[in-house]
Tab-separated table of C-alpha atoms in Angstrom:
chain	number	residue	atom	x	y	z
A	1	MET	CA	-77.026	-77.964	18.486
A	2	THR	CA	-74.864	-75.037	19.424
A	3	THR	CA	-76.093	-72.672	22.102
A	4	LEU	CA	-75.438	-68.992	22.583
A	5	ASN	CA	-72.981	-69.753	25.402
A	6	GLN	CA	-70.580	-71.533	23.081
A	7	TYR	CA	-70.386	-68.570	20.709
A	8	LEU	CA	-69.886	-66.219	23.649
A	9	ILE	CA	-67.036	-68.332	25.009
A	10	VAL	CA	-65.316	-68.407	21.604
A	11	SER	CA	-65.678	-64.643	21.464
A	12	ALA	CA	-64.270	-64.260	24.994
A	13	LEU	CA	-61.292	-66.431	24.030
A	14	LEU	CA	-60.662	-64.318	20.926
A	15	PHE	CA	-60.877	-61.138	23.003
A	16	ALA	CA	-58.441	-62.495	25.609
A	17	VAL	CA	-55.939	-63.569	22.929
A	18	GLY	CA	-56.142	-60.148	21.276
A	19	LEU	CA	-55.722	-58.413	24.630
A	20	ALA	CA	-52.713	-60.544	25.540
A	21	GLY	CA	-51.130	-59.788	22.167
A	22	ALA	CA	-51.801	-56.060	22.386
A	23	LEU	CA	-50.313	-55.937	25.898
A	24	THR	CA	-47.236	-58.114	25.379
A	25	ARG	CA	-46.040	-57.634	21.801
A	26	ARG	CA	-43.622	-54.788	21.254
A	27	ASN	CA	-44.106	-54.389	17.520
A	28	ALA	CA	-46.602	-51.624	16.731
A	29	ILE	CA	-48.140	-53.552	13.800
A	30	LEU	CA	-48.842	-56.566	16.007
A	31	VAL	CA	-50.458	-54.370	18.642
A	32	LEU	CA	-52.796	-53.164	15.896
A	33	VAL	CA	-53.467	-56.795	14.922
A	34	GLY	CA	-54.399	-57.542	18.537
A	35	ILE	CA	-56.839	-54.630	18.540
A	36	GLU	CA	-58.373	-55.950	15.304
A	37	LEU	CA	-58.873	-59.345	16.973
A	38	MET	CA	-60.663	-57.706	19.908
A	39	LEU	CA	-62.915	-55.793	17.494
A	40	ASN	CA	-63.751	-59.042	15.728
A	41	ALA	CA	-64.639	-60.679	19.040
A	42	ALA	CA	-67.116	-57.866	19.679
A	43	ASN	CA	-68.581	-58.328	16.186
A	44	LEU	CA	-69.061	-62.045	16.817
A	45	ASN	CA	-70.938	-61.179	20.015
A	46	PHE	CA	-73.232	-58.819	18.121
A	47	ILE	CA	-74.061	-61.440	15.492
A	48	ALA	CA	-74.604	-64.184	18.102
A	49	PHE	CA	-76.933	-62.020	20.202
A	50	TRP	CA	-78.785	-60.935	17.042
A	51	ARG	CA	-79.326	-64.556	15.964
A	52	PHE	CA	-80.453	-65.767	19.403
A	53	GLY	CA	-82.293	-62.585	20.359
A	54	PRO	CA	-86.033	-61.874	20.321
A	55	ASN	CA	-86.422	-59.795	17.117
A	56	PRO	CA	-83.984	-61.027	14.449
A	57	GLU	CA	-86.101	-59.736	11.562
A	58	LEU	CA	-85.267	-56.127	12.527
A	59	LEU	CA	-81.604	-56.782	11.556
A	60	ARG	CA	-80.225	-54.521	14.293
A	61	GLY	CA	-77.177	-56.649	15.126
A	62	VAL	CA	-76.305	-57.172	11.474
A	63	MET	CA	-76.495	-53.435	10.826
A	64	PHE	CA	-74.243	-52.706	13.785
A	65	VAL	CA	-71.647	-55.192	12.550
A	66	VAL	CA	-71.751	-53.859	8.980
A	67	PHE	CA	-71.011	-50.337	10.223
A	68	SER	CA	-68.439	-51.661	12.680
A	69	ILE	CA	-66.566	-53.430	9.877
A	70	GLY	CA	-66.498	-50.197	7.881
A	71	ILE	CA	-65.138	-48.216	10.820
A	72	ALA	CA	-62.560	-50.930	11.547
A	73	ALA	CA	-61.321	-50.682	7.955
A	74	ALA	CA	-60.888	-46.915	8.293
A	75	GLU	CA	-59.137	-47.398	11.637
A	76	ALA	CA	-56.720	-49.951	10.201
A	77	ALA	CA	-55.848	-47.691	7.256
A	78	VAL	CA	-55.137	-44.649	9.445
A	79	GLY	CA	-53.336	-46.728	12.086
A	80	LEU	CA	-50.989	-48.369	9.601
A	81	ALA	CA	-50.317	-44.992	7.945
A	82	LEU	CA	-49.373	-43.621	11.373
A	83	ILE	CA	-47.069	-46.599	11.987
A	84	ILE	CA	-45.351	-46.024	8.633
A	85	ALA	CA	-44.930	-42.308	9.384
A	86	VAL	CA	-43.471	-43.096	12.820
A	87	TYR	CA	-41.203	-45.752	11.282
A	88	ARG	CA	-39.832	-43.167	8.855
A	89	HIS	CA	-38.842	-40.999	11.780
A	90	TYR	CA	-37.508	-43.559	14.279
A	91	LYS	CA	-36.418	-46.294	11.809
A	92	THR	CA	-38.046	-48.899	14.061
A	93	THR	CA	-41.502	-50.245	14.887
A	94	ASP	CA	-40.453	-51.301	18.395
A	95	LEU	CA	-42.776	-49.504	20.787
A	96	ASN	CA	-40.185	-49.470	23.579
A	97	ARG	CA	-37.878	-47.318	21.490
A	98	MET	CA	-40.516	-44.717	20.616
A	99	ASP	CA	-40.153	-42.850	23.888
A	100	THR	CA	-39.930	-39.184	22.959
A	101	LEU	CA	-42.690	-36.793	22.031
A	102	LYS	CA	-40.593	-34.187	20.226
A	103	GLY	CA	-38.065	-35.810	17.925
B	1	MET	CA	-72.193	-78.781	19.748
B	2	THR	CA	-71.687	-79.979	16.195
B	3	ILE	CA	-68.449	-81.102	14.587
B	4	SER	CA	-68.333	-78.204	12.138
B	5	PHE	CA	-68.609	-75.731	15.015
B	6	ILE	CA	-65.698	-77.411	16.847
B	7	ILE	CA	-63.529	-77.367	13.717
B	8	ILE	CA	-64.273	-73.695	13.007
B	9	CYS	CA	-63.592	-72.757	16.634
B	10	CYS	CA	-60.252	-74.570	16.539
B	11	ILE	CA	-59.309	-72.689	13.343
B	12	VAL	CA	-60.268	-69.328	14.890
B	13	ALA	CA	-58.523	-69.959	18.213
B	14	VAL	CA	-55.332	-71.505	16.811
B	15	GLY	CA	-55.066	-68.795	14.158
B	16	ALA	CA	-55.461	-66.022	16.709
B	17	ILE	CA	-52.993	-67.554	19.177
B	18	ALA	CA	-50.448	-68.151	16.407
B	19	ALA	CA	-50.910	-64.606	15.098
B	20	MET	CA	-50.095	-63.244	18.531
B	21	SER	CA	-47.187	-65.526	19.384
B	22	LEU	CA	-45.180	-66.292	16.232
B	23	ARG	CA	-41.816	-64.666	15.695
B	24	ASN	CA	-41.950	-63.894	11.975
B	25	LEU	CA	-44.325	-61.024	11.278
B	26	VAL	CA	-45.359	-62.304	7.842
B	27	HIS	CA	-46.396	-65.607	9.440
B	28	CYS	CA	-48.384	-63.592	11.993
B	29	ALA	CA	-50.275	-61.823	9.206
B	30	LEU	CA	-51.009	-65.160	7.518
B	31	CYS	CA	-52.343	-66.670	10.758
B	32	LEU	CA	-54.485	-63.588	11.305
B	33	THR	CA	-55.993	-64.160	7.869
B	34	VAL	CA	-56.791	-67.791	8.750
B	35	SER	CA	-58.450	-66.687	11.984
B	36	LEU	CA	-60.536	-64.053	10.186
B	37	ALA	CA	-61.639	-66.630	7.609
B	38	GLY	CA	-62.799	-68.867	10.460
B	39	LEU	CA	-64.782	-65.953	11.867
B	40	ALA	CA	-66.436	-65.462	8.475
B	41	ALA	CA	-67.440	-69.137	8.594
B	42	LEU	CA	-68.933	-68.560	12.067
B	43	TYR	CA	-70.984	-65.644	10.688
B	44	LEU	CA	-72.219	-67.866	7.857
B	45	ARG	CA	-73.171	-70.521	10.421
B	46	LEU	CA	-75.215	-67.891	12.257
B	47	GLU	CA	-77.040	-67.127	8.986
B	48	ALA	CA	-75.600	-63.652	8.598
B	49	GLN	CA	-74.560	-64.164	4.980
B	50	PHE	CA	-73.914	-60.550	4.105
B	51	VAL	CA	-71.705	-60.013	7.161
B	52	GLY	CA	-69.773	-63.194	6.390
B	53	PHE	CA	-68.983	-62.116	2.859
B	54	ALA	CA	-68.280	-58.540	3.955
B	55	GLN	CA	-65.837	-59.982	6.486
B	56	ILE	CA	-64.051	-61.896	3.715
B	57	LEU	CA	-63.989	-58.872	1.398
B	58	VAL	CA	-62.991	-56.247	3.948
B	59	TYR	CA	-60.799	-58.123	6.413
B	60	ILE	CA	-59.147	-60.786	4.265
B	61	GLY	CA	-59.186	-58.728	1.088
B	62	ALA	CA	-58.228	-55.321	2.420
B	63	VAL	CA	-57.066	-55.213	6.044
B	64	ALA	CA	-54.804	-58.290	5.840
B	65	ILE	CA	-53.209	-56.998	2.626
B	66	LEU	CA	-52.736	-53.597	4.290
B	67	ILE	CA	-51.009	-55.262	7.241
B	68	VAL	CA	-48.714	-57.240	4.915
B	69	PHE	CA	-47.848	-54.011	3.095
B	70	ALA	CA	-47.103	-52.273	6.388
B	71	ILE	CA	-44.881	-55.171	7.506
B	72	LEU	CA	-42.935	-55.114	4.246
B	73	LEU	CA	-42.688	-51.296	4.086
B	74	THR	CA	-41.332	-51.076	7.613
B	75	ARG	CA	-38.910	-53.924	6.887
B	76	SER	CA	-39.673	-55.559	10.205
B	77	ASN	CA	-40.203	-58.945	8.561
B	78	GLU	CA	-36.834	-60.165	9.805
B	79	PRO	CA	-37.434	-62.139	13.008
B	80	ASP	CA	-35.963	-60.115	15.841
B	81	GLU	CA	-35.652	-61.016	19.471
B	82	SER	CA	-37.190	-57.792	20.749
B	83	ALA	CA	-40.518	-58.502	19.030
B	84	VAL	CA	-41.180	-61.567	21.163
B	85	PRO	CA	-41.574	-61.217	24.907
B	86	ARG	CA	-38.992	-63.267	26.717
B	87	ALA	CA	-40.322	-65.968	29.018
B	88	GLY	CA	-39.049	-64.336	32.171
B	89	SER	CA	-39.800	-60.744	31.250
B	90	TRP	CA	-42.035	-58.941	33.699
B	91	SER	CA	-44.222	-57.135	31.171
B	92	GLY	CA	-44.945	-60.273	29.155
B	93	VAL	CA	-46.058	-62.238	32.218
B	94	ALA	CA	-48.170	-59.318	33.439
B	95	GLY	CA	-49.880	-58.911	30.066
B	96	VAL	CA	-50.751	-62.601	29.790
B	97	ALA	CA	-51.974	-62.601	33.403
B	98	VAL	CA	-54.265	-59.632	32.751
B	99	ALA	CA	-55.652	-61.355	29.663
B	100	LEU	CA	-56.236	-64.582	31.621
B	101	VAL	CA	-58.057	-62.703	34.380
B	102	VAL	CA	-60.269	-61.002	31.786
B	103	PHE	CA	-60.975	-64.336	30.092
B	104	GLY	CA	-61.805	-66.036	33.385
B	105	THR	CA	-64.150	-63.235	34.420
B	106	LEU	CA	-65.928	-63.304	31.059
B	107	VAL	CA	-66.337	-67.100	31.092
B	108	LEU	CA	-67.595	-67.118	34.683
B	109	SER	CA	-70.191	-64.446	33.955
B	110	ILE	CA	-71.264	-66.193	30.731
B	111	LEU	CA	-71.690	-69.539	32.477
B	112	SER	CA	-73.553	-68.067	35.452
B	113	SER	CA	-76.117	-66.217	33.310
B	114	SER	CA	-79.346	-67.818	32.183
B	115	VAL	CA	-79.432	-66.008	28.818
B	116	GLY	CA	-77.223	-68.339	26.854
B	117	LYS	CA	-78.901	-71.665	27.564
B	118	THR	CA	-81.478	-71.322	24.778
B	119	ASP	CA	-81.124	-73.377	21.635
B	120	LEU	CA	-80.935	-71.881	18.169
B	121	PRO	CA	-84.307	-70.279	17.332
B	122	ALA	CA	-85.966	-70.661	13.946
B	123	SER	CA	-84.186	-69.015	11.046
B	124	PRO	CA	-85.057	-65.309	10.772
B	125	GLY	CA	-85.058	-65.599	6.973
B	126	ALA	CA	-83.346	-62.245	6.608
B	127	THR	CA	-82.034	-61.847	3.078
B	128	VAL	CA	-79.583	-59.383	1.602
B	129	LYS	CA	-82.592	-57.701	-0.014
B	130	ASP	CA	-84.057	-56.873	3.402
B	131	LEU	CA	-80.669	-55.566	4.467
B	132	GLY	CA	-80.457	-53.295	1.436
B	133	ASN	CA	-83.982	-52.018	2.046
B	134	GLN	CA	-83.128	-51.189	5.647
B	135	LEU	CA	-79.850	-49.532	4.643
B	136	MET	CA	-81.584	-47.297	2.113
B	137	THR	CA	-84.484	-46.324	4.366
B	138	HIS	CA	-83.975	-46.551	8.108
B	139	TYR	CA	-80.174	-46.432	8.190
B	140	VAL	CA	-79.501	-44.020	5.333
B	141	VAL	CA	-77.993	-41.278	7.536
B	142	PRO	CA	-75.407	-43.601	9.165
B	143	LEU	CA	-74.639	-44.983	5.699
B	144	GLU	CA	-73.819	-41.509	4.377
B	145	ALA	CA	-71.850	-40.732	7.525
B	146	ILE	CA	-69.718	-43.834	7.079
B	147	ALA	CA	-69.139	-42.957	3.411
B	148	LEU	CA	-67.821	-39.581	4.551
B	149	LEU	CA	-65.711	-41.243	7.256
B	150	LEU	CA	-64.122	-43.686	4.800
B	151	THR	CA	-63.315	-40.901	2.330
B	152	SER	CA	-61.706	-38.723	4.986
B	153	ALA	CA	-59.844	-41.720	6.436
B	154	MET	CA	-58.440	-42.534	2.990
B	155	ILE	CA	-57.291	-38.949	2.393
B	156	GLY	CA	-55.901	-38.745	5.910
B	157	ALA	CA	-53.984	-42.019	5.558
B	158	VAL	CA	-52.383	-40.810	2.314
B	159	LEU	CA	-51.462	-37.456	3.884
B	160	ILE	CA	-49.995	-39.054	7.023
B	161	ALA	CA	-47.970	-41.680	5.192
B	162	LYS	CA	-46.663	-39.319	2.517
B	163	PRO	CA	-42.864	-38.925	2.684
B	164	ASP	CA	-41.587	-35.719	4.266
B	165	LYS	CA	-39.697	-34.877	1.073
B	166	LEU	CA	-42.935	-34.379	-0.896
B	167	ARG	CA	-44.364	-32.133	1.805
B	168	ALA	CA	-41.126	-30.133	2.027
B	169	GLY	CA	-41.052	-29.794	-1.765
B	170	ARG	CA	-44.469	-28.202	-1.797
B	171	VAL	CA	-43.494	-25.768	0.967
B	172	VAL	CA	-40.311	-24.724	-0.860
B	173	LYS	CA	-42.191	-24.290	-4.115
B	174	GLY	CA	-44.851	-22.174	-2.419
B	175	GLY	CA	-42.161	-20.077	-0.762
B	176	GLY	CA	-40.415	-19.561	-4.104
B	177	GLU	CA	-43.593	-18.312	-5.735
B	178	HIS	CA	-44.124	-16.011	-2.820
B	179	ALA	CA	-40.593	-14.653	-3.154
B	180	SER	CA	-40.897	-14.093	-6.898
B	181	GLY	CA	-44.261	-12.419	-6.381
B	182	THR	CA	-42.768	-9.860	-4.051
């Protein structure tokens, strides 16, 4: 049988991988992908705690994850639109070359 | 620990690591999709059916496609050296070190707590019907709020990503009308 600890460790691994990607990659799209991975790690934690928690019939964790998925979708849409708008201006998605505020 | 859990965990972990370390951005998007599919399988294993299928619909169906579109529209699909941190670069080493410290801290605190030792409790028997009932009664205000948020995010994304030419065209046209009016 799987215990709660195993799910939490998988989630911690996913969070660490997403954090490493968001900190080291220089492409703006991949930074966004890293943030999505961290969000998914948090969602996995919510579902695991809901399943192993005391009152699963209240569906609190599931509700939180459903709303979190909706907000993540909105965030991805706006974030990628911003990246495309910035790309049109700088002609690059390399974060190290986007170093001015007024272009 | 069952075999299916180990296989799903390997898919999730390898997909995530590949998505963050491959050179070609299209391959990264594909590996992200594999990792998200593994997460959906984990949700199904935890008997959260609706969340598992919502994960497939929203993340694999919409977000991954959006990322592929962004990669192709920004024409950064050619593998370039600058996208990958060089082995000796200071920022790459520092980022991985920070992530390792965070991972170590999380694992230590998870292992030292007594919460996670319990085995899987009996199935809650929560169906999609219960979820719908809750959404329409107890959670109806957040549901409407998120509908509003998604609509405004969609309009905002279109406005932000619209080419400057279209915006400029509208300004010029408005100015022309103004001039002819006076």
